[in-house]
mmCIF file of C-alpha atoms in Angstrom:
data_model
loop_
_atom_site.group_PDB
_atom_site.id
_atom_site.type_symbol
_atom_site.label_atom_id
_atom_site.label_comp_id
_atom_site.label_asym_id
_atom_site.label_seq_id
_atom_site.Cartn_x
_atom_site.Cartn_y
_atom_site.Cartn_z
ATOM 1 C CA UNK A 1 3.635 5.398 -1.438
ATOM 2 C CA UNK A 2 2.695 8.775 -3.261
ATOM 3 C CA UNK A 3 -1.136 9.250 -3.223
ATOM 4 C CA UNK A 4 -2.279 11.391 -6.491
ATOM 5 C CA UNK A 5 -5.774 12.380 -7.394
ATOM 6 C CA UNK A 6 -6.645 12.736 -11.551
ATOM 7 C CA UNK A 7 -9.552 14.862 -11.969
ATOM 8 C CA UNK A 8 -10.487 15.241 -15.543
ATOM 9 C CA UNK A 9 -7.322 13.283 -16.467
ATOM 10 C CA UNK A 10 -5.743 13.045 -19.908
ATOM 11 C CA UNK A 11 -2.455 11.569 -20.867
ATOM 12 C CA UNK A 12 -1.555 10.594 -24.454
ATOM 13 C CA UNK A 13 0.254 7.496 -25.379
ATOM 14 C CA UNK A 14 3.626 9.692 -24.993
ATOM 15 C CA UNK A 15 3.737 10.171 -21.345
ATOM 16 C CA UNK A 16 3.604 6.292 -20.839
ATOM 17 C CA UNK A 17 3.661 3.061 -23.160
ATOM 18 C CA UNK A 18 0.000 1.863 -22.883
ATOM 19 C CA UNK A 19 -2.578 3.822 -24.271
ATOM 20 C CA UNK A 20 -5.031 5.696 -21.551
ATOM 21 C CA UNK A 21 -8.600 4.933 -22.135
ATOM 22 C CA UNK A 22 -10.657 7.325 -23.768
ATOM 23 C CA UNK A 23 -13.551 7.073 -20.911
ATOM 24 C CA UNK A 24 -10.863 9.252 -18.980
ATOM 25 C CA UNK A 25 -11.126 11.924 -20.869
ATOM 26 C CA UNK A 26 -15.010 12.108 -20.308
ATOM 27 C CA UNK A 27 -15.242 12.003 -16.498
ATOM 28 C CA UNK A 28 -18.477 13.731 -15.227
ATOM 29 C CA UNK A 29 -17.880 17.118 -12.907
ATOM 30 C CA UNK A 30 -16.907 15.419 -9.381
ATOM 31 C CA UNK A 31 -15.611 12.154 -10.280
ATOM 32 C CA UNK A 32 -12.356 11.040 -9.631
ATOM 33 C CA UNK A 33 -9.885 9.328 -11.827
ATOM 34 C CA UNK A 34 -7.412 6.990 -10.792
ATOM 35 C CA UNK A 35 -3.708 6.126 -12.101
ATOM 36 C CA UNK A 36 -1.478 4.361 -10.975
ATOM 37 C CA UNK A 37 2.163 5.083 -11.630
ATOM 38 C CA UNK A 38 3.718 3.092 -14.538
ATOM 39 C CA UNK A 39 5.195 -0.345 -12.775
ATOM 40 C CA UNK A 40 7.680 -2.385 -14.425
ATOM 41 C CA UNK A 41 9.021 -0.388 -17.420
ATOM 42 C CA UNK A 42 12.517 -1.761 -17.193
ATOM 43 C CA UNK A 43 11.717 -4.905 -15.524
ATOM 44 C CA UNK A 44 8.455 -7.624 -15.237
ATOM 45 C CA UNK A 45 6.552 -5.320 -12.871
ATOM 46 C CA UNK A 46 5.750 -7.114 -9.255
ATOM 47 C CA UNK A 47 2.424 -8.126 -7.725
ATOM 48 C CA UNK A 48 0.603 -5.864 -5.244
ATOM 49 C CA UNK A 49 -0.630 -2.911 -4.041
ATOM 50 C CA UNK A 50 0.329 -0.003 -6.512
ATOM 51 C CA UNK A 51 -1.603 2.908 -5.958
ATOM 52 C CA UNK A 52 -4.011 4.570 -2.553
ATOM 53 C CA UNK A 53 -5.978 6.841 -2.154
ATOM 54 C CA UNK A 54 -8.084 8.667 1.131
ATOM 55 C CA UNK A 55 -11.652 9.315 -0.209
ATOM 56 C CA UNK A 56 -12.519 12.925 0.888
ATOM 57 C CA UNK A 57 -16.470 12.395 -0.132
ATOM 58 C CA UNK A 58 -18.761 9.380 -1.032
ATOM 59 C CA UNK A 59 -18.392 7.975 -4.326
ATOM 60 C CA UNK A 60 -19.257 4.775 -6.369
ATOM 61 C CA UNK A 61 -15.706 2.529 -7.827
ATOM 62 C CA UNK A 62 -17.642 2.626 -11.578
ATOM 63 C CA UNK A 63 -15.003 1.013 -13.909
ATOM 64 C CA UNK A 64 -11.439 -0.627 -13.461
ATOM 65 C CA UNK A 65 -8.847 -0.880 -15.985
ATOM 66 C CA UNK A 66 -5.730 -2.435 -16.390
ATOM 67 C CA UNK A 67 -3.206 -1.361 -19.447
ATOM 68 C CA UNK A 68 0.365 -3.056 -20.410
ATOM 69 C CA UNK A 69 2.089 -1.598 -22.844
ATOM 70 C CA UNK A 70 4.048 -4.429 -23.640
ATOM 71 C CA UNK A 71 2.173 -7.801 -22.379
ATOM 72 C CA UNK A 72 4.520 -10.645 -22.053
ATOM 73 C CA UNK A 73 4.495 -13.856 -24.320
ATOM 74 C CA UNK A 74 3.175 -17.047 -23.531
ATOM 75 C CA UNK A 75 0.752 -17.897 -20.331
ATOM 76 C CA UNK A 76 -0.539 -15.446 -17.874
ATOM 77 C CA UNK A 77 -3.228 -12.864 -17.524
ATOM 78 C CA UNK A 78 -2.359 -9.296 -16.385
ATOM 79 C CA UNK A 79 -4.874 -8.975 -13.917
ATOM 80 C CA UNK A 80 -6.233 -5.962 -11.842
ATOM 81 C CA UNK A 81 -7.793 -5.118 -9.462
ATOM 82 C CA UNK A 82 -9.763 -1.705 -6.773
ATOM 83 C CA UNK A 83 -9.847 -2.169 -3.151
ATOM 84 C CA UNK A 84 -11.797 -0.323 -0.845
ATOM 85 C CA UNK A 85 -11.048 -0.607 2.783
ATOM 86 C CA UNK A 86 -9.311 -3.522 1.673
ATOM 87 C CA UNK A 87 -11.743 -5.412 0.002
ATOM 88 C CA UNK A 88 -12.109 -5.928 -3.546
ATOM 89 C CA UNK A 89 -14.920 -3.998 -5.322
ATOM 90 C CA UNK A 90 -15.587 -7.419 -7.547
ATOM 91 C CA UNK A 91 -17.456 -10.027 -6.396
ATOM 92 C CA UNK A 92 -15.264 -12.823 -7.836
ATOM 93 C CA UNK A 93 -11.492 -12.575 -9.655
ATOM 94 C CA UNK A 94 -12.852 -13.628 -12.560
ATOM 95 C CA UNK A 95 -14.677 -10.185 -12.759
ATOM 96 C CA UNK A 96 -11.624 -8.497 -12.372
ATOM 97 C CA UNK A 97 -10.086 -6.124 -15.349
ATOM 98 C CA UNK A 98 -7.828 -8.724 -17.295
ATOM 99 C CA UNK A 99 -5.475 -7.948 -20.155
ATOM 100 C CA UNK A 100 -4.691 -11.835 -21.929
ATOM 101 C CA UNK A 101 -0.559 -12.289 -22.778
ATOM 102 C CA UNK A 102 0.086 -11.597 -26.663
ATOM 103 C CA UNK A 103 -2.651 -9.162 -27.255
ATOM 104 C CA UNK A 104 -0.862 -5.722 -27.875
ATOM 105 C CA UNK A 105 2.477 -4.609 -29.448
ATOM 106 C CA UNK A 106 4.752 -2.693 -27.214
ATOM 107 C CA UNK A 107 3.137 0.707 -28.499
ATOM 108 C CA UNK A 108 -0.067 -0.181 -28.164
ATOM 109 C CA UNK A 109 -1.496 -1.038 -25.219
ATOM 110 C CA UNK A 110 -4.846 -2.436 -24.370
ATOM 111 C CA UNK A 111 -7.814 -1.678 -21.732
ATOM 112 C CA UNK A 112 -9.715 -4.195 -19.772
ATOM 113 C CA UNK A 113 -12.440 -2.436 -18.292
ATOM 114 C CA UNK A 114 -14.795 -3.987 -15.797
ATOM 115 C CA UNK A 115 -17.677 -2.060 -14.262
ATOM 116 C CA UNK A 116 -17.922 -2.173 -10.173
ATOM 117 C CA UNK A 117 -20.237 -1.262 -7.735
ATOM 118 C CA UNK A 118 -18.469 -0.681 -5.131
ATOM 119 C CA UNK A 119 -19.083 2.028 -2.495
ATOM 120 C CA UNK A 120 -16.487 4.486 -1.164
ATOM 121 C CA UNK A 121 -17.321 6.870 2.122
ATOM 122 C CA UNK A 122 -15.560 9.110 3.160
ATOM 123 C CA UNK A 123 -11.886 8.511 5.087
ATOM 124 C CA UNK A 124 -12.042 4.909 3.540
ATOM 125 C CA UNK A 125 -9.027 3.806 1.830
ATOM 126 C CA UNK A 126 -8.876 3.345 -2.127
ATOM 127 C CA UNK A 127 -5.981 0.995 -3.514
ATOM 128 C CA UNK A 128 -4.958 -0.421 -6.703
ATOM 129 C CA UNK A 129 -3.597 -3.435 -7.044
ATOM 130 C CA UNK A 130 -1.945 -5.709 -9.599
ATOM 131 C CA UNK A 131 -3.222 -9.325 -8.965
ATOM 132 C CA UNK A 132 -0.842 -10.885 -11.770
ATOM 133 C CA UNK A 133 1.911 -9.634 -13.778
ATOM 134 C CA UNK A 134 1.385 -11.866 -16.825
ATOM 135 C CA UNK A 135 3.492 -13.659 -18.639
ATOM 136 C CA UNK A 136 7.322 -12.795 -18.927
ATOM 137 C CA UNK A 137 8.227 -9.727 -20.969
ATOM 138 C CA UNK A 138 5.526 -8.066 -19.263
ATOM 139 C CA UNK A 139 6.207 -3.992 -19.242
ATOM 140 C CA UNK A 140 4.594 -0.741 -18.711
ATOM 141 C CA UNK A 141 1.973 -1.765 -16.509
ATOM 142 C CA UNK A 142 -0.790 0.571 -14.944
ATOM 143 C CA UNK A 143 -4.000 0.047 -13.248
ATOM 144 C CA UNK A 144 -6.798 2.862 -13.431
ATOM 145 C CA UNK A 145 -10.677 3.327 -11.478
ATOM 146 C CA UNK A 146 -13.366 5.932 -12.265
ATOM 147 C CA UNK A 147 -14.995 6.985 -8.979
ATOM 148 C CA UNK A 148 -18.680 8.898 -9.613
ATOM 149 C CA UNK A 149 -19.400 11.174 -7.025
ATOM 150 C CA UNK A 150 -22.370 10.529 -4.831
ATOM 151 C CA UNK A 151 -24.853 13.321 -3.643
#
């Protein structure tokens, strides 16, 4: 599984088919972004871990996103979620960054974010995972976290 680090990431609508969201582009000095690579853009993308990431500092999980560019029709959420060390930095899945079925067209996108509070030391191990694909049609799924640097 690749492990990438966005630091002051931008991306425009182009390089994927859900819109980024615009708290990306205003990331303090020293916090990390998050993306996960696009899942499912030929296919309904599949439950799971998506994304990890080795913290090299401490840092606080501040927001979670989740993005389809093409939700699916009918029932189902598109839910994610941001584990550290393997638990999830919510305190309940219904806190959890969810994107509702039938809410975007398939160049639009939308983003769910949820603030966290979850902390990240050093070594521990960030992930991002997709809880629920939605409903079928689903495509162009990614999941995103904001990590503020502690000091």
């Amino acid at each position: 599984m690749p492990n990438y680090r966005f630091s002051d990431a931008k991306r425009t609508p182009s390089d994927s088919q859900a819109s980024f969201p615009s708290d990306l582009d205003v990331a303090k000095e020293g916090d990390v972004v998050l993306v996960s690579p696009i899942q499912g853009a030929g296919a309904q993308p599949s439950t799971g871990r998506v994304f990890q990431w080795r913290s090299d500092g401490a840092y606080k999980v501040t927001a979670v996103g989740v993005l389809a560019g093409t939700p699916g029709n009918g029932a189902g959420n598109i839910i994610g979620d941001c584990n550290v060390g393997g638990t999830s930095a919510f305190a309940a899945t219904a806190d959890r960054p969810s994107q509702t079925a039938n809410t975007a067209s398939a160049d639009q996108g939308v983003e769910a974010v949820t603030t966290a509070a979850a902390a990240v030391a050093k070594g521990d191990i960030v992930t991002l995972d997709l809880d629920d694909n939605g409903a079928a049609g689903t495509r162009s799924v990614s999941v995103w976290a904001r990590l503020s640097r502690q000091v």
